[in-house]
PDB file of C-alpha atoms in Angstrom:
ATOM      1  CA  UNK A   1     -30.511   4.095 -40.260  1.00 58.00           C
ATOM      2  CA  UNK A   2     -32.442   1.135 -40.372  1.00 64.00           C
ATOM      3  CA  UNK A   3     -31.416  -2.005 -38.079  1.00 69.00           C
ATOM      4  CA  UNK A   4     -31.112  -5.387 -39.948  1.00 75.00           C
ATOM      5  CA  UNK A   5     -30.519  -8.558 -37.960  1.00 74.00           C
ATOM      6  CA  UNK A   6     -27.126  -8.146 -38.518  1.00 73.00           C
ATOM      7  CA  UNK A   7     -27.052  -4.872 -36.732  1.00 71.00           C
ATOM      8  CA  UNK A   8     -29.073  -5.933 -34.056  1.00 71.00           C
ATOM      9  CA  UNK A   9     -27.556  -8.903 -33.300  1.00 68.00           C
ATOM     10  CA  UNK A  10     -24.022  -6.578 -32.938  1.00 71.00           C
ATOM     11  CA  UNK A  11     -25.692  -4.034 -30.374  1.00 69.00           C
ATOM     12  CA  UNK A  12     -26.831  -6.966 -28.583  1.00 66.00           C
ATOM     13  CA  UNK A  13     -23.254  -8.423 -28.219  1.00 63.00           C
ATOM     14  CA  UNK A  14     -22.153  -5.352 -27.503  1.00 62.00           C
ATOM     15  CA  UNK A  15     -24.770  -4.388 -24.504  1.00 59.00           C
ATOM     16  CA  UNK A  16     -23.394  -7.688 -23.294  1.00 55.00           C
ATOM     17  CA  UNK A  17     -19.837  -6.528 -23.484  1.00 55.00           C
ATOM     18  CA  UNK A  18     -20.466  -3.576 -21.365  1.00 51.00           C
ATOM     19  CA  UNK A  19     -22.679  -5.305 -18.830  1.00 52.00           C
ATOM     20  CA  UNK A  20     -20.030  -8.526 -18.551  1.00 50.00           C
ATOM     21  CA  UNK A  21     -16.875  -6.291 -18.169  1.00 48.00           C
ATOM     22  CA  UNK A  22     -17.302  -4.583 -14.919  1.00 47.00           C
ATOM     23  CA  UNK A  23     -19.083  -7.560 -13.198  1.00 45.00           C
ATOM     24  CA  UNK A  24     -15.338  -9.073 -13.920  1.00 47.00           C
ATOM     25  CA  UNK A  25     -13.562  -6.306 -12.329  1.00 49.00           C
ATOM     26  CA  UNK A  26     -15.561  -6.230  -9.191  1.00 60.00           C
ATOM     27  CA  UNK A  27     -15.414 -10.499  -8.952  1.00 61.00           C
ATOM     28  CA  UNK A  28     -11.673  -9.926  -9.004  1.00 75.00           C
ATOM     29  CA  UNK A  29     -11.765  -7.346  -5.821  1.00 80.00           C
ATOM     30  CA  UNK A  30     -14.543  -9.754  -4.452  1.00 84.00           C
ATOM     31  CA  UNK A  31     -11.783 -12.951  -4.396  1.00 86.00           C
ATOM     32  CA  UNK A  32      -8.776 -10.241  -3.073  1.00 86.00           C
ATOM     33  CA  UNK A  33     -10.945  -9.551  -0.354  1.00 89.00           C
ATOM     34  CA  UNK A  34     -11.602 -13.330   0.302  1.00 88.00           C
ATOM     35  CA  UNK A  35      -8.175 -13.873   0.250  1.00 87.00           C
ATOM     36  CA  UNK A  36      -7.701 -11.771   3.196  1.00 88.00           C
ATOM     37  CA  UNK A  37     -10.899 -12.298   5.041  1.00 89.00           C
ATOM     38  CA  UNK A  38     -11.008 -16.399   4.525  1.00 88.00           C
ATOM     39  CA  UNK A  39     -14.677 -16.198   3.926  1.00 85.00           C
ATOM     40  CA  UNK A  40     -15.627 -14.296   6.840  1.00 86.00           C
ATOM     41  CA  UNK A  41     -18.144 -11.747   7.075  1.00 87.00           C
ATOM     42  CA  UNK A  42     -17.635  -7.693   6.823  1.00 90.00           C
ATOM     43  CA  UNK A  43     -18.919  -5.779   9.206  1.00 88.00           C
ATOM     44  CA  UNK A  44     -18.993  -2.086  10.452  1.00 85.00           C
ATOM     45  CA  UNK A  45     -16.196  -0.473  12.174  1.00 88.00           C
ATOM     46  CA  UNK A  46     -14.096   2.423  12.548  1.00 92.00           C
ATOM     47  CA  UNK A  47     -11.801   1.909   9.469  1.00 95.00           C
ATOM     48  CA  UNK A  48     -11.417   5.027   7.263  1.00 95.00           C
ATOM     49  CA  UNK A  49      -9.623   5.278   4.135  1.00 96.00           C
ATOM     50  CA  UNK A  50      -8.504   8.780   2.614  1.00 95.00           C
ATOM     51  CA  UNK A  51      -6.892   9.437  -0.581  1.00 96.00           C
ATOM     52  CA  UNK A  52      -7.397  12.285  -3.011  1.00 96.00           C
ATOM     53  CA  UNK A  53     -10.120  12.952  -4.805  1.00 95.00           C
ATOM     54  CA  UNK A  54      -8.256  13.261  -8.458  1.00 95.00           C
ATOM     55  CA  UNK A  55      -4.402  12.168  -8.774  1.00 93.00           C
ATOM     56  CA  UNK A  56      -2.881  13.867 -11.783  1.00 89.00           C
ATOM     57  CA  UNK A  57      -0.140  11.599 -11.424  1.00 90.00           C
ATOM     58  CA  UNK A  58      -1.167   7.620 -11.077  1.00 92.00           C
ATOM     59  CA  UNK A  59       3.052   6.823  -9.968  1.00 93.00           C
ATOM     60  CA  UNK A  60       2.598   8.176  -6.294  1.00 94.00           C
ATOM     61  CA  UNK A  61      -0.636   8.358  -4.951  1.00 96.00           C
ATOM     62  CA  UNK A  62      -0.848   9.454  -1.166  1.00 96.00           C
ATOM     63  CA  UNK A  63      -3.208   7.032   0.587  1.00 97.00           C
ATOM     64  CA  UNK A  64      -3.808   7.247   4.372  1.00 97.00           C
ATOM     65  CA  UNK A  65      -5.249   4.018   6.430  1.00 97.00           C
ATOM     66  CA  UNK A  66      -6.489   4.303  10.122  1.00 96.00           C
ATOM     67  CA  UNK A  67      -8.055   1.951  12.293  1.00 95.00           C
ATOM     68  CA  UNK A  68      -8.091   1.792  16.075  1.00 92.00           C
ATOM     69  CA  UNK A  69      -8.137  -2.102  17.705  1.00 89.00           C
ATOM     70  CA  UNK A  70      -6.751  -3.187  14.245  1.00 95.00           C
ATOM     71  CA  UNK A  71      -4.169  -6.176  14.483  1.00 95.00           C
ATOM     72  CA  UNK A  72      -3.478  -5.512  10.188  1.00 96.00           C
ATOM     73  CA  UNK A  73      -4.751  -3.487   7.582  1.00 96.00           C
ATOM     74  CA  UNK A  74      -4.448  -4.774   3.857  1.00 96.00           C
ATOM     75  CA  UNK A  75      -4.602  -1.955   0.774  1.00 96.00           C
ATOM     76  CA  UNK A  76      -5.819  -3.427  -2.350  1.00 95.00           C
ATOM     77  CA  UNK A  77      -5.798  -1.224  -6.345  1.00 94.00           C
ATOM     78  CA  UNK A  78      -8.041  -3.807  -7.691  1.00 93.00           C
ATOM     79  CA  UNK A  79      -8.140  -2.528 -11.497  1.00 92.00           C
ATOM     80  CA  UNK A  80      -3.770  -2.705 -11.256  1.00 92.00           C
ATOM     81  CA  UNK A  81      -1.811  -5.318 -12.746  1.00 90.00           C
ATOM     82  CA  UNK A  82      -1.031  -6.547  -9.246  1.00 90.00           C
ATOM     83  CA  UNK A  83      -3.975  -5.606  -6.987  1.00 92.00           C
ATOM     84  CA  UNK A  84      -2.039  -6.042  -3.692  1.00 93.00           C
ATOM     85  CA  UNK A  85      -0.175  -3.211  -2.653  1.00 95.00           C
ATOM     86  CA  UNK A  86       0.931  -3.859   0.976  1.00 96.00           C
ATOM     87  CA  UNK A  87      -0.368  -5.251   4.298  1.00 96.00           C
ATOM     88  CA  UNK A  88       0.766  -3.821   7.456  1.00 97.00           C
ATOM     89  CA  UNK A  89       0.793  -5.497  10.978  1.00 97.00           C
ATOM     90  CA  UNK A  90       0.596  -3.262  14.089  1.00 97.00           C
ATOM     91  CA  UNK A  91       3.025  -4.596  17.017  1.00 96.00           C
ATOM     92  CA  UNK A  92       2.682  -3.574  21.265  1.00 95.00           C
ATOM     93  CA  UNK A  93       4.273  -0.472  20.221  1.00 96.00           C
ATOM     94  CA  UNK A  94       2.282   0.974  17.819  1.00 95.00           C
ATOM     95  CA  UNK A  95       0.835   4.379  18.167  1.00 91.00           C
ATOM     96  CA  UNK A  96      -2.653   5.211  16.702  1.00 91.00           C
ATOM     97  CA  UNK A  97      -3.233   2.382  14.421  1.00 95.00           C
ATOM     98  CA  UNK A  98      -2.307   4.511  11.163  1.00 96.00           C
ATOM     99  CA  UNK A  99      -0.614   4.124   8.300  1.00 97.00           C
ATOM    100  CA  UNK A 100       0.843   6.568   5.212  1.00 97.00           C
ATOM    101  CA  UNK A 101       2.252   5.374   2.192  1.00 97.00           C
ATOM    102  CA  UNK A 102       2.165   6.223  -1.592  1.00 96.00           C
ATOM    103  CA  UNK A 103       1.024   3.675  -4.263  1.00 96.00           C
ATOM    104  CA  UNK A 104       0.998   3.356  -7.657  1.00 94.00           C
ATOM    105  CA  UNK A 105      -2.806   3.286  -9.733  1.00 95.00           C
ATOM    106  CA  UNK A 106      -3.150   2.022 -13.464  1.00 93.00           C
ATOM    107  CA  UNK A 107      -6.543   3.638 -13.893  1.00 93.00           C
ATOM    108  CA  UNK A 108      -9.477   5.583 -12.031  1.00 94.00           C
ATOM    109  CA  UNK A 109     -10.832   2.708  -9.257  1.00 94.00           C
ATOM    110  CA  UNK A 110     -11.697   2.020  -5.593  1.00 94.00           C
ATOM    111  CA  UNK A 111      -8.941   1.735  -3.556  1.00 95.00           C
ATOM    112  CA  UNK A 112     -10.078  -0.762  -0.825  1.00 95.00           C
ATOM    113  CA  UNK A 113      -8.994  -0.921   2.552  1.00 95.00           C
ATOM    114  CA  UNK A 114      -9.571  -4.141   4.585  1.00 95.00           C
ATOM    115  CA  UNK A 115      -8.665  -4.515   8.362  1.00 96.00           C
ATOM    116  CA  UNK A 116      -8.543  -7.693  10.737  1.00 95.00           C
ATOM    117  CA  UNK A 117      -9.820  -6.225  14.206  1.00 94.00           C
ATOM    118  CA  UNK A 118      -8.187  -7.725  17.277  1.00 92.00           C
ATOM    119  CA  UNK A 119     -11.680 -10.120  18.142  1.00 91.00           C
ATOM    120  CA  UNK A 120     -10.865 -11.275  14.416  1.00 91.00           C
ATOM    121  CA  UNK A 121     -13.680  -9.830  12.830  1.00 93.00           C
ATOM    122  CA  UNK A 122     -12.988  -8.104   9.046  1.00 95.00           C
ATOM    123  CA  UNK A 123     -14.094  -4.076   8.326  1.00 95.00           C
ATOM    124  CA  UNK A 124     -13.746  -2.808   4.829  1.00 94.00           C
ATOM    125  CA  UNK A 125     -13.530   0.670   3.135  1.00 94.00           C
ATOM    126  CA  UNK A 126     -12.807   2.213   0.072  1.00 94.00           C
ATOM    127  CA  UNK A 127     -12.141   5.455  -1.739  1.00 95.00           C
ATOM    128  CA  UNK A 128     -12.643   6.737  -5.322  1.00 95.00           C
ATOM    129  CA  UNK A 129      -9.705   8.079  -7.198  1.00 95.00           C
ATOM    130  CA  UNK A 130      -9.708   9.797 -10.256  1.00 95.00           C
ATOM    131  CA  UNK A 131      -6.275   9.023 -12.365  1.00 93.00           C
ATOM    132  CA  UNK A 132      -5.311  11.455 -15.122  1.00 89.00           C
ATOM    133  CA  UNK A 133      -2.046   9.540 -16.156  1.00 85.00           C
ATOM    134  CA  UNK A 134      -1.703   5.882 -14.671  1.00 83.00           C
ATOM    135  CA  UNK A 135       1.622   4.840 -12.841  1.00 78.00           C
ATOM    136  CA  UNK A 136       2.249   1.278 -13.788  1.00 74.00           C
ATOM    137  CA  UNK A 137       4.424   1.291 -17.036  1.00 68.00           C
ATOM    138  CA  UNK A 138       3.983  -1.273 -19.809  1.00 48.00           C
TER     139      UNK A 138
ATOM    140  CA  UNK B   1      22.959  -5.593  -9.787  1.00 47.00           C
ATOM    141  CA  UNK B   2      21.382  -2.888  -7.657  1.00 50.00           C
ATOM    142  CA  UNK B   3      23.224  -0.316  -9.462  1.00 61.00           C
ATOM    143  CA  UNK B   4      21.895   2.554  -6.790  1.00 73.00           C
ATOM    144  CA  UNK B   5      22.630   3.537  -3.508  1.00 79.00           C
ATOM    145  CA  UNK B   6      19.817   2.918  -1.029  1.00 84.00           C
ATOM    146  CA  UNK B   7      19.745   5.690   1.425  1.00 90.00           C
ATOM    147  CA  UNK B   8      17.014   5.090   4.063  1.00 95.00           C
ATOM    148  CA  UNK B   9      16.127   8.278   5.941  1.00 96.00           C
ATOM    149  CA  UNK B  10      14.085   8.302   8.951  1.00 97.00           C
ATOM    150  CA  UNK B  11      12.467  11.521  10.962  1.00 96.00           C
ATOM    151  CA  UNK B  12      11.394  10.819  14.644  1.00 97.00           C
ATOM    152  CA  UNK B  13      11.412  13.326  17.428  1.00 97.00           C
ATOM    153  CA  UNK B  14      14.162  14.049  19.582  1.00 96.00           C
ATOM    154  CA  UNK B  15      12.217  14.237  22.671  1.00 96.00           C
ATOM    155  CA  UNK B  16       9.159  12.931  23.870  1.00 97.00           C
ATOM    156  CA  UNK B  17       7.121  12.578  27.173  1.00 96.00           C
ATOM    157  CA  UNK B  18       6.419   9.017  28.516  1.00 96.00           C
ATOM    158  CA  UNK B  19       3.509   7.192  26.623  1.00 95.00           C
ATOM    159  CA  UNK B  20       3.744   9.713  23.985  1.00 96.00           C
ATOM    160  CA  UNK B  21       2.911   8.758  20.564  1.00 97.00           C
ATOM    161  CA  UNK B  22       5.030  10.161  18.476  1.00 97.00           C
ATOM    162  CA  UNK B  23       4.925  10.444  14.604  1.00 97.00           C
ATOM    163  CA  UNK B  24       7.692   8.500  12.393  1.00 97.00           C
ATOM    164  CA  UNK B  25       8.235   9.193   8.941  1.00 97.00           C
ATOM    165  CA  UNK B  26      10.472   7.029   6.440  1.00 97.00           C
ATOM    166  CA  UNK B  27      11.940   7.405   2.897  1.00 97.00           C
ATOM    167  CA  UNK B  28      14.471   5.287   1.159  1.00 96.00           C
ATOM    168  CA  UNK B  29      15.259   5.332  -2.322  1.00 94.00           C
ATOM    169  CA  UNK B  30      14.233   2.457  -4.613  1.00 94.00           C
ATOM    170  CA  UNK B  31      13.008   2.045  -7.831  1.00 93.00           C
ATOM    171  CA  UNK B  32      10.527  -0.614  -6.864  1.00 93.00           C
ATOM    172  CA  UNK B  33      10.342  -2.350 -10.467  1.00 92.00           C
ATOM    173  CA  UNK B  34       7.550  -3.844 -10.759  1.00 89.00           C
ATOM    174  CA  UNK B  35       7.745  -6.322 -13.482  1.00 89.00           C
ATOM    175  CA  UNK B  36       5.670  -4.792 -16.191  1.00 86.00           C
ATOM    176  CA  UNK B  37       7.991  -1.449 -17.329  1.00 87.00           C
ATOM    177  CA  UNK B  38       9.279  -2.119 -20.890  1.00 88.00           C
ATOM    178  CA  UNK B  39      12.758  -0.213 -21.205  1.00 87.00           C
ATOM    179  CA  UNK B  40      13.652   1.996 -24.354  1.00 89.00           C
ATOM    180  CA  UNK B  41      15.179  -1.659 -25.982  1.00 90.00           C
ATOM    181  CA  UNK B  42      11.818  -3.188 -25.730  1.00 89.00           C
ATOM    182  CA  UNK B  43      12.528  -5.518 -22.743  1.00 91.00           C
ATOM    183  CA  UNK B  44      10.446  -6.142 -19.591  1.00 90.00           C
ATOM    184  CA  UNK B  45      12.216  -4.657 -16.729  1.00 91.00           C
ATOM    185  CA  UNK B  46      12.298  -7.874 -14.313  1.00 93.00           C
ATOM    186  CA  UNK B  47      10.657  -7.583 -10.658  1.00 93.00           C
ATOM    187  CA  UNK B  48      12.746  -5.705  -8.106  1.00 94.00           C
ATOM    188  CA  UNK B  49      11.178  -4.086  -5.364  1.00 94.00           C
ATOM    189  CA  UNK B  50      11.393  -3.849  -1.381  1.00 95.00           C
ATOM    190  CA  UNK B  51       9.475  -6.456   0.067  1.00 95.00           C
ATOM    191  CA  UNK B  52       9.153  -6.180   3.517  1.00 97.00           C
ATOM    192  CA  UNK B  53       9.935  -3.192   6.143  1.00 97.00           C
ATOM    193  CA  UNK B  54      10.136  -3.613   9.854  1.00 97.00           C
ATOM    194  CA  UNK B  55       9.952  -0.855  12.941  1.00 97.00           C
ATOM    195  CA  UNK B  56      10.849  -1.775  16.042  1.00 97.00           C
ATOM    196  CA  UNK B  57      11.680   0.142  19.529  1.00 97.00           C
ATOM    197  CA  UNK B  58      14.058  -1.332  22.038  1.00 96.00           C
ATOM    198  CA  UNK B  59      13.300  -4.661  20.523  1.00 95.00           C
ATOM    199  CA  UNK B  60       9.327  -4.288  20.542  1.00 96.00           C
ATOM    200  CA  UNK B  61       7.624  -4.643  17.421  1.00 97.00           C
ATOM    201  CA  UNK B  62       5.973  -1.421  16.306  1.00 97.00           C
ATOM    202  CA  UNK B  63       4.740  -2.023  12.755  1.00 97.00           C
ATOM    203  CA  UNK B  64       5.809  -4.651  10.448  1.00 97.00           C
ATOM    204  CA  UNK B  65       4.953  -4.452   6.725  1.00 97.00           C
ATOM    205  CA  UNK B  66       4.455  -6.683   3.662  1.00 97.00           C
ATOM    206  CA  UNK B  67       5.142  -4.552   0.315  1.00 96.00           C
ATOM    207  CA  UNK B  68       4.146  -5.342  -3.339  1.00 94.00           C
ATOM    208  CA  UNK B  69       5.039  -4.034  -6.552  1.00 93.00           C
ATOM    209  CA  UNK B  70       2.350  -1.677  -6.249  1.00 94.00           C
ATOM    210  CA  UNK B  71       3.810   0.239  -3.707  1.00 95.00           C
ATOM    211  CA  UNK B  72       5.260   3.489  -5.592  1.00 95.00           C
ATOM    212  CA  UNK B  73       9.203   3.820  -6.659  1.00 93.00           C
ATOM    213  CA  UNK B  74      10.977   5.501  -3.529  1.00 95.00           C
ATOM    214  CA  UNK B  75       8.866   3.802  -0.747  1.00 96.00           C
ATOM    215  CA  UNK B  76       7.543   6.494   1.907  1.00 97.00           C
ATOM    216  CA  UNK B  77       6.130   5.334   4.906  1.00 97.00           C
ATOM    217  CA  UNK B  78       4.498   7.080   7.595  1.00 97.00           C
ATOM    218  CA  UNK B  79       3.290   5.555  11.235  1.00 97.00           C
ATOM    219  CA  UNK B  80       2.642   6.632  14.747  1.00 97.00           C
ATOM    220  CA  UNK B  81       4.463   4.914  17.621  1.00 97.00           C
ATOM    221  CA  UNK B  82       3.900   4.973  21.663  1.00 96.00           C
ATOM    222  CA  UNK B  83       7.389   5.367  23.348  1.00 96.00           C
ATOM    223  CA  UNK B  84       7.308   4.218  27.106  1.00 96.00           C
ATOM    224  CA  UNK B  85      10.887   4.969  27.680  1.00 96.00           C
ATOM    225  CA  UNK B  86      14.289   6.503  25.764  1.00 97.00           C
ATOM    226  CA  UNK B  87      15.586   4.160  23.500  1.00 96.00           C
ATOM    227  CA  UNK B  88      16.263   3.474  19.732  1.00 97.00           C
ATOM    228  CA  UNK B  89      13.845   2.753  16.520  1.00 97.00           C
ATOM    229  CA  UNK B  90      15.503   0.091  14.189  1.00 97.00           C
ATOM    230  CA  UNK B  91      13.997   0.112  10.596  1.00 97.00           C
ATOM    231  CA  UNK B  92      14.815  -2.657   8.077  1.00 97.00           C
ATOM    232  CA  UNK B  93      13.639  -2.529   4.275  1.00 97.00           C
ATOM    233  CA  UNK B  94      14.724  -6.410   2.932  1.00 96.00           C
ATOM    234  CA  UNK B  95      15.278  -6.091  -0.901  1.00 95.00           C
ATOM    235  CA  UNK B  96      13.823  -8.634  -3.207  1.00 94.00           C
ATOM    236  CA  UNK B  97      17.860  -9.638  -3.954  1.00 93.00           C
ATOM    237  CA  UNK B  98      17.969 -10.554  -0.562  1.00 92.00           C
ATOM    238  CA  UNK B  99      19.948  -6.802   0.774  1.00 93.00           C
ATOM    239  CA  UNK B 100      19.052  -5.644   3.824  1.00 95.00           C
ATOM    240  CA  UNK B 101      18.754  -2.083   4.579  1.00 96.00           C
ATOM    241  CA  UNK B 102      18.994  -0.402   8.145  1.00 96.00           C
ATOM    242  CA  UNK B 103      18.708   2.569  10.001  1.00 96.00           C
ATOM    243  CA  UNK B 104      18.039   3.838  13.899  1.00 96.00           C
ATOM    244  CA  UNK B 105      16.775   6.874  15.482  1.00 97.00           C
ATOM    245  CA  UNK B 106      16.917   7.374  19.085  1.00 97.00           C
ATOM    246  CA  UNK B 107      14.572   9.700  21.123  1.00 97.00           C
ATOM    247  CA  UNK B 108      14.897  10.753  25.039  1.00 97.00           C
ATOM    248  CA  UNK B 109      11.948  10.415  26.909  1.00 95.00           C
ATOM    249  CA  UNK B 110      11.257  11.741  30.156  1.00 87.00           C
TER     250      UNK B 110
END
């Protein structure tokens, strides 16, 4: 196949689209993270998130977050129509600071957990889940 | 308007030792309509979810949770609580329509 000027331009635009789309998605995630942290730096910490590697049904994906010393933990599913999932606040009688719930996932993505520690710093963790059938309807 | 009967269910151990950390499991049936689903007539089903969950033990907070539409239908929530004395867990689920669903569970410590 010969490449005309028109073909070359079209491929260039296609390439641009492919590179721009993932950047836009991660920018959304960055915005959501900033909304929780208020722009504070993310440091290393003992936050763990566990979720299945492959979820056949995106309607109910079990997710566990654990972070000793956390005041609160927020779970985000950045590629969902509503990216916020829930925020857990631990009170004085919380045992190990852990919570398990089931979340909806529209497509394959990194589920993000953000913890606000008792000293005011923020910790982030993520788990990639491959979703076979999305669970957000519409 | 709800069109369903929310039956909360909780499970905690009956007994524990002082300051033991116990596993608390809760489940409530609720459609958790996220506002995006389209029904068979082609109309979008309006948002209707449980937006808040709390658990206290003898009046002191164990956990509080703000819930968004991305939580699954029939919300299942599992967490751990430290029990310093005998008493009662109180659980509340707050619905978008203003309903509050409640349940409780007692535990003997000693």
